[in-house]
Structure formats: C-alpha cells, structure tokens
Coordinates of C-alpha atoms in Angstrom, one line a residue:
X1 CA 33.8 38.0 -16.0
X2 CA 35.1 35.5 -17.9
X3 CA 36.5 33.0 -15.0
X4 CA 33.2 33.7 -13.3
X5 CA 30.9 32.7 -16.6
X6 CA 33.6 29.8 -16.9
X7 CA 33.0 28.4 -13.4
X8 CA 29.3 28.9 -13.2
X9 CA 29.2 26.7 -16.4
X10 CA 31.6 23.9 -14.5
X11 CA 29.2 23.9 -11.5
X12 CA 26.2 23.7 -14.0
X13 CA 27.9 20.3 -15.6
X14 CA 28.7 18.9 -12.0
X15 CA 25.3 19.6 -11.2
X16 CA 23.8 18.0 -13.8
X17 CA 26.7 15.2 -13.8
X18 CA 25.4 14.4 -10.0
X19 CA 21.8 14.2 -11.1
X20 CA 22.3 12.2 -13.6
X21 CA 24.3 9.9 -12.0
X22 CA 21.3 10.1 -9.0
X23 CA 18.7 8.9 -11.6
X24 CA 20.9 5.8 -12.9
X25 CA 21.5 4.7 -9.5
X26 CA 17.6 5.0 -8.7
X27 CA 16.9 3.3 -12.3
X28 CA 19.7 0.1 -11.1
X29 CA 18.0 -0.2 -8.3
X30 CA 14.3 -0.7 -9.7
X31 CA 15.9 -3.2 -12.6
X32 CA 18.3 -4.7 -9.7
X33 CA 14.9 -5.3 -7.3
X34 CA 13.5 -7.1 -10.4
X35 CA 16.2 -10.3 -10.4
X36 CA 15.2 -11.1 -6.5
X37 CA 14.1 -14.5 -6.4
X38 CA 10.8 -15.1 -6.5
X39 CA 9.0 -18.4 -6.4
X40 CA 7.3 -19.5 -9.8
X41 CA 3.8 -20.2 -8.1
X42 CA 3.2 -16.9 -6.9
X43 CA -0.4 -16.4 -7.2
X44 CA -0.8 -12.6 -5.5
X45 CA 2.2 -10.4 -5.9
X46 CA 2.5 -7.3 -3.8
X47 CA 4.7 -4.6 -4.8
X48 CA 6.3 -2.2 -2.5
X49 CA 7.9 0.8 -3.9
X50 CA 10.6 1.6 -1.5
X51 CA 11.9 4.4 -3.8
X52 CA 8.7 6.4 -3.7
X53 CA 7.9 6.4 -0.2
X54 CA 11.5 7.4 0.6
X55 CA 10.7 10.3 -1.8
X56 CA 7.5 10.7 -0.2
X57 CA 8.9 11.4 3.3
X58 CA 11.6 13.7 2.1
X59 CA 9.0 15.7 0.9
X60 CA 6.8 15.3 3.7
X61 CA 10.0 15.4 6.8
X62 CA 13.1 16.6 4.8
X63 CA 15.8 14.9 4.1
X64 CA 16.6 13.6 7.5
X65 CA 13.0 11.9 7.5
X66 CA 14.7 8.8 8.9
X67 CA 15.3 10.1 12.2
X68 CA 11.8 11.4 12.4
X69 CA 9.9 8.6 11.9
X70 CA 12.3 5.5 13.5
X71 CA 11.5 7.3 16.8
X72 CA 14.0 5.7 19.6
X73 CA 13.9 2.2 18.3
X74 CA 17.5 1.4 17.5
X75 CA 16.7 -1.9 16.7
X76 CA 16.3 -1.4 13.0
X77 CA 20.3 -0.3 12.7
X78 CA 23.1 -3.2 11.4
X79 CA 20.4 -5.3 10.5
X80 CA 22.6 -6.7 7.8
X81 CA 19.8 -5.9 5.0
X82 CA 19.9 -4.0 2.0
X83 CA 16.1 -2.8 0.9
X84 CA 16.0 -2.6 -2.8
X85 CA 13.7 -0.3 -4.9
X86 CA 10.7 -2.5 -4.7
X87 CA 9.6 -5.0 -1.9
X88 CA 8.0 -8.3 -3.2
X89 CA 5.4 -10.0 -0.7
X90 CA 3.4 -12.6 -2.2
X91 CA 1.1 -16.1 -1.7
X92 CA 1.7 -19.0 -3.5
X93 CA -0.4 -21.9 -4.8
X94 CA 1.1 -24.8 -2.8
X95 CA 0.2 -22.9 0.7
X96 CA -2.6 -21.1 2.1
X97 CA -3.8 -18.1 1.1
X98 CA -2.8 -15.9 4.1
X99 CA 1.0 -17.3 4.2
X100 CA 3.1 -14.3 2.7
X101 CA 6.4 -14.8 1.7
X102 CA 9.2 -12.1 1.0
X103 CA 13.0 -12.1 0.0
X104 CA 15.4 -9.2 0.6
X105 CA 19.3 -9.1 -0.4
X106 CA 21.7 -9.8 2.7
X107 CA 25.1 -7.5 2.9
X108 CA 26.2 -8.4 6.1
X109 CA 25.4 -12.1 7.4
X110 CA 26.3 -11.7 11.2
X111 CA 24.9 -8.5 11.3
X112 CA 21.9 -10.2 10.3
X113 CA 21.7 -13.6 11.7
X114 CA 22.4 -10.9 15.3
X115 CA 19.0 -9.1 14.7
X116 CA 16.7 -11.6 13.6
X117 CA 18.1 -13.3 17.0
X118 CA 17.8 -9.9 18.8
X119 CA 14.4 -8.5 17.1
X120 CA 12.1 -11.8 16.3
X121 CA 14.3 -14.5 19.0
X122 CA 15.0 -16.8 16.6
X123 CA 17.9 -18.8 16.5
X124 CA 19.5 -19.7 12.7
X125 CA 21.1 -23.0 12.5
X126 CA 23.0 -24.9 9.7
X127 CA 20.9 -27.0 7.5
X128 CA 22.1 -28.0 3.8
X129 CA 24.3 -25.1 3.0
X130 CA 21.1 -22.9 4.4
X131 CA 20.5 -21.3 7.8
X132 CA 17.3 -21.4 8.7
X133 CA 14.7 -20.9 12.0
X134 CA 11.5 -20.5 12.9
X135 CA 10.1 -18.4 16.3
X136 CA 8.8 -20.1 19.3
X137 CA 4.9 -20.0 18.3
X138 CA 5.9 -21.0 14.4
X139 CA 4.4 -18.1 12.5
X140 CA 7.4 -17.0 10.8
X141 CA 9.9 -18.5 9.6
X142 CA 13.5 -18.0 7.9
X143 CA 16.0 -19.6 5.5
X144 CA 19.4 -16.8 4.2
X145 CA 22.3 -18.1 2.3
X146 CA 25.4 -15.7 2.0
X147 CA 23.2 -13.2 -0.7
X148 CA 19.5 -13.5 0.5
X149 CA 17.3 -14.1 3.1
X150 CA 13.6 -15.1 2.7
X151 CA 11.0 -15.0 5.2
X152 CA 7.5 -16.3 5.6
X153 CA 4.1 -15.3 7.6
X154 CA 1.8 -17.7 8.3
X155 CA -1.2 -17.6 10.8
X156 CA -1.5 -21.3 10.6
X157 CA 1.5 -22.2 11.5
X158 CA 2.2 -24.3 8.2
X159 CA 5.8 -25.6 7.4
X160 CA 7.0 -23.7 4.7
X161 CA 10.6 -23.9 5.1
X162 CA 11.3 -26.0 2.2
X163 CA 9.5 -23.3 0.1
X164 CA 12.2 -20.6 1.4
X165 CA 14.9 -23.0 0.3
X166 CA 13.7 -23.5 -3.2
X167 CA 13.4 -19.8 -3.2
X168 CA 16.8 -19.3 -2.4
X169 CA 17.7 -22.1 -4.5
X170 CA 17.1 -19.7 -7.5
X171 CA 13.6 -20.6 -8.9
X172 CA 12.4 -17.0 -10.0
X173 CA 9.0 -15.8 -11.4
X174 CA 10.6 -13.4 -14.0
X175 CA 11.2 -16.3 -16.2
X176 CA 7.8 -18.8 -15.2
X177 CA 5.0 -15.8 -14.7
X178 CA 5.9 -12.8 -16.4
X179 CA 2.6 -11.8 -17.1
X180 CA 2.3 -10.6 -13.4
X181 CA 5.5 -8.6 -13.4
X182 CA 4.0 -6.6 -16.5
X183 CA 1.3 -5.9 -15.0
X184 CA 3.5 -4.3 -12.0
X185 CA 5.7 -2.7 -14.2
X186 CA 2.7 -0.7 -15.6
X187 CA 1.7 0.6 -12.3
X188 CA 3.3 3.7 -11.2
X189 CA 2.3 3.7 -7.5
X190 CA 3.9 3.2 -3.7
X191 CA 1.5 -0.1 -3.3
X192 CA 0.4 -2.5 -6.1
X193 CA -1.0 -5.8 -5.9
X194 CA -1.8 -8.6 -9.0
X195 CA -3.5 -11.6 -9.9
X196 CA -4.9 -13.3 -12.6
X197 CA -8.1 -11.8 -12.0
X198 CA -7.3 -8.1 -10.5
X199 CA -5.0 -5.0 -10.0
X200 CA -4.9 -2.8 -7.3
X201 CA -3.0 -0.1 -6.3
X202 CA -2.8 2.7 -3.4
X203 CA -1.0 5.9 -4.0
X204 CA 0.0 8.6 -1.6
X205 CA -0.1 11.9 -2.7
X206 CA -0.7 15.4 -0.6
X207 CA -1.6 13.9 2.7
X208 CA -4.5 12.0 0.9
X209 CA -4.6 7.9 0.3
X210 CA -5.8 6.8 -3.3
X211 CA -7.1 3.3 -3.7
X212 CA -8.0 2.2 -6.8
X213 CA -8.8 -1.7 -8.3
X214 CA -9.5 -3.3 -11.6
X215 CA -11.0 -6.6 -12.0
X216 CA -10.8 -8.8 -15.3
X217 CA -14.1 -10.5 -14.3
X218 CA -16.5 -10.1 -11.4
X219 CA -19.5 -12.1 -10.2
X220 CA -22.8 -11.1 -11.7
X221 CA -20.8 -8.1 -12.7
X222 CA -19.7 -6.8 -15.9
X223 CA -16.5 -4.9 -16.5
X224 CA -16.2 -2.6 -19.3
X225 CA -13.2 -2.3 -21.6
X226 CA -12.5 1.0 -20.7
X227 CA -13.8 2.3 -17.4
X228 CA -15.0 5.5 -16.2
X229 CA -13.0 7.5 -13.6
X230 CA -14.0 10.7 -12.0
X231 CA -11.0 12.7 -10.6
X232 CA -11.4 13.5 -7.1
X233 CA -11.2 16.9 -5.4
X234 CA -8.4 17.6 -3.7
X235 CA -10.7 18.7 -0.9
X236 CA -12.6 15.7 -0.2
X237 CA -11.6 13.4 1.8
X238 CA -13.0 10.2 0.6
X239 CA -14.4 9.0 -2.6
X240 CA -15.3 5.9 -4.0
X241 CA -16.2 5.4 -7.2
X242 CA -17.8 2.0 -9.6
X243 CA -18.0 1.5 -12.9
X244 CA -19.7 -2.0 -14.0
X245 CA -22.7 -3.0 -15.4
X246 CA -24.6 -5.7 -13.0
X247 CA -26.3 -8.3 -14.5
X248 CA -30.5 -8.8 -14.2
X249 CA -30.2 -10.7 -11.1
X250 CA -27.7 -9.3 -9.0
X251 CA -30.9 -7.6 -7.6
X252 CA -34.4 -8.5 -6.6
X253 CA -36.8 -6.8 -8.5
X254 CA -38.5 -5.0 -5.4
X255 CA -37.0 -4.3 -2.0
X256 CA -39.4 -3.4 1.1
X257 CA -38.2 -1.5 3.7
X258 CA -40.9 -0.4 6.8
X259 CA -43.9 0.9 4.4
X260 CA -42.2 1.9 1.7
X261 CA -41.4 -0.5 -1.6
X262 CA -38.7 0.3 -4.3
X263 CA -38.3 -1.0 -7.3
X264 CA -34.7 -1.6 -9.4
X265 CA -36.0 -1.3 -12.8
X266 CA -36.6 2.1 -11.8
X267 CA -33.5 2.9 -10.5
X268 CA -31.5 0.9 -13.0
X269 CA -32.7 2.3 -15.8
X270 CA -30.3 5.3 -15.0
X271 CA -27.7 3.6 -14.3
X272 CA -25.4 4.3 -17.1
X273 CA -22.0 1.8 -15.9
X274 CA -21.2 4.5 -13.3
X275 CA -21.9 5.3 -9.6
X276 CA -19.9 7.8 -7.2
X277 CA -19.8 9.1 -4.2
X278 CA -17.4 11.7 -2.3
X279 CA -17.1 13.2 0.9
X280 CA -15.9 16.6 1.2
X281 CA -14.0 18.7 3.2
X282 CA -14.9 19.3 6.8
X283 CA -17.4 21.9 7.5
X284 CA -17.6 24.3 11.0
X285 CA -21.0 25.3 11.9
X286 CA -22.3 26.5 14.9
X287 CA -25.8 25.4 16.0
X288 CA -28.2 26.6 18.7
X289 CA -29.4 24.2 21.2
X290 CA -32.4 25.5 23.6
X291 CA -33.0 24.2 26.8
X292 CA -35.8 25.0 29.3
X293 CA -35.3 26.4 33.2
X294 CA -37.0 27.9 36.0
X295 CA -36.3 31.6 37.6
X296 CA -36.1 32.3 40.7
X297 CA -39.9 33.2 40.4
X298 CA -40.7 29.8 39.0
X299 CA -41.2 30.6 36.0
X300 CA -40.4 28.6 33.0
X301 CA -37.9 30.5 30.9
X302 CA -35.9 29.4 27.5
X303 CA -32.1 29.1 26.9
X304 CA -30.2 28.6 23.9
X305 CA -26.5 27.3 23.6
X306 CA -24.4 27.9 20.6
X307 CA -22.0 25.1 20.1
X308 CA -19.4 24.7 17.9
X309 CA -20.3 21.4 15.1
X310 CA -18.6 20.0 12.3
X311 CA -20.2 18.4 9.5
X312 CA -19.1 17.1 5.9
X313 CA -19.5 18.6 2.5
X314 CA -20.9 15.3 0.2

C-alpha cells in the first residue's frame, strides 16, 4: 500500500509538473507574440488569438482537429512559419484604409521563400539585405529577413514595400502607441479590433458567434460611462443589443408612412439609453393549407394539407 500511495503521489506531481509547464509555454507565447514588430502608425489593430481558437477546435474536433479541418490541402505543410499566440493585422496612417499589413516569425527561410513561390507565385529576390516580391496583379506583397516576414493586402495596388522593410527594420508599436496594445490586452476574446475611437471583439463560445463593440464617441450619439448589457440566451440565435442616448435631431420629429403618422417624442420618451432585440430558437409548427377541387361529380370539394413550417421565437 505504501509503494502504491507513494507512486500515485509521483504521478500526481508529474501531472501537475506537465501542466504547469503547459501553461508557461502558453503564457511565453502570448508575451513572445507581443515583441513582433509592428509599425508605429498603426491606426486599426486587429488581434487574432491563435491560442484560443486552437483550444476552441480541440474542444469542438478533439485533439487531432488539424487533420479535420485542413481537408486535403497539403499546401499549408513546411511553410517555414511559426504562428505565435496572437496574429496582428492592421492599417496604417501613411496608406489607405483597406491595406492590411501583418508580420509572422520565420523558422525555416527556404521552406518559406518555397511556399510563398508555390502557394501565392511569387518570386523573392535580394534587395538591401531584404527579400522581397510582390504577385503578378500587385495586391500583396512581401519583404522576410532571416527572423520575420511581413506581408501586405492591398486592393489598390499601392506600393507599400518600403513600409514592410521599416517594419522589419524594427520600428515597433509597443514602444510609440501603447495605448492600443492596452486596450487589446484587456480583451479576453478570439477576435479583437482597436482604434482611437472603438473596441470590438467577436467571441466563439458553444457553437454561437458573439459580437460586441464600444465606441468612445459616436455621431449625434451619446455613450454612456457604463453601458447596459443584457446577457443573451443560450437559445437564441441572434441578438443585438444598443445602449446610447441619441441626441434631439438624430430624428425628425414625425415620420409618415402610407396613412399612418408617428411621432418620436412619443416613442423617445421611453427610451431609457437601451434597445434590444433577440431572436430565439427555431420553432416546428405544422400548418394547414386548404385548397379547392372538383369530384368526379363536379362538385366543388375542400382539401387541407398539413405541412411541416418553422418559425422563430423573438
């Protein structure tokens, strides 16, 4: 009895030896993710939380999730890339809007340079210690040195490879913008995105997709300090959810529709910095649809058809 008590406790202090050391290694990795370069005049900053969605489909496929969801597309092995804890795609000032740009740590260099030549045709050269490239119809291109590679979307075709080199180069919004990375830190979700103005996150949880958004300031809206949330029910399938105060003339003071007239005072006047609406869970009815036929004597007779419907619980 002894040796047994004795071994069960050496198992119980491996055990917990291998889930600590589990928990520091998923720790390094979201601190490691943090030192990526980032350039300083990041305006949106979208964070991907690799970590969570990899514990989202083990929970969802098991552990071999990865097999389940890659399908037969092989062409996502030796890619030479390490994904970190968090993913950082962001816009900067200097470029428009819709240009993305994103920077991901490089283990393996001719693994990589092979399948961004194999998976997006593009063809890294030498350029001033950098190898860079672009693809034929100049939406994306690419800049890696021997520890990162950085890569940028842009529907308008922009040049923007002298922005991946000063990326790689080492300028980093840690140090010029920490303000935004706070505001990440705080958010405990798969998806978050900041601004200046505005947080907003998505969250999967339970086969359901929860989108939420804070702004600092809103035209001809007011936001309050502390806003109202309603918790959803796990049943429902959608629901959205406000809580503002417009100002006076967000609205007219009378809307007509057909005949009928209605008047905002009226419905304002209620309106206590809150509004909701969810849709619930799907419904099965049956209903009865009756048709009209003749007999074989002519006569008019009636038919009913029960069909199967489905409707939502609001």
């Amino acid at each position: 009895k002894k040796k047994m008590k004795k071994k069960l406790i050496i198992t119980a202090a491996l055990l917990l030896l291998l889930l600590f050391i589990f928990f520091s290694f998923l720790q390094y990795r979201q601190y490691s993710s943090y030192k990526i370069p980032i350039h300083s005049n990041a305006q949106t900053l979208i964070r991907i939380n690799t970590d969570k969605f990899i514990k989202s489909f083990i929970q969802e496929y098991g552990i071999n999730f990865s097999k389940k969801i890659s399908g037969k597309d092989d062409s996502l092995k030796n890619t030479g890339i390490y994904f970190p804890g968090n993913l950082f795609v962001y816009n900067i000032s200097s470029r428009f809007p819709s240009t993305f740009f994103c920077t991901l740590p490089v283990y393996d260099l001719d693994d990589f340079t092979g399948f961004i030549k194999k998976r997006f045709k593009i063809q890294l050269t030498q350029t001033d210690g950098f190898r860079t490239g672009i693809n034929s119809d100049s939406s994306i291109s690419i800049a890696c040195n021997d520890k990162y590679f950085s890569i940028a979307y842009s529907p308008k075709k922009e040049p923007v490879l002298d922005v991946l080199i000063e990326i790689l180069s080492g300028t980093n919004i840690l140090a010029s913008n920490k303000s935004l990375v706070d505001k990440l830190n705080k958010q405990n979700t798969h998806i978050a995105a900041v601004n200046n103005q505005w947080i907003a996150t998505m969250n999967f949880s339970d086969k359901s997709i929860l989108l939420q958004a804070n702004f600092d300031s809103f035209n001809k809206v007011n936001i309050p300090e502390k806003c109202k949330q309603r918790i959803p029910d796990k049943k429902s399938i959608a629901s959205l959810s406000l809580s503002a105060f417009p100002l006076a003339d967000l609205f007219k003071k009378q809307y007509n529709i057909k005949e009928y007239s209605i008047e905002t005072d009226s419905i304002l006047q209620y309106f206590n910095g809150y509004a909701g609406i969810e849709m619930g869970s799907i419904i099965n009815q049956k209903d009865t649809i009756t048709t009209y036929e003749y007999d074989d004597n002519f006569e008019k007779v009636e038919k009913q058809t029960i069909i199967d419907a489905t409707a939502f619980d609001a």
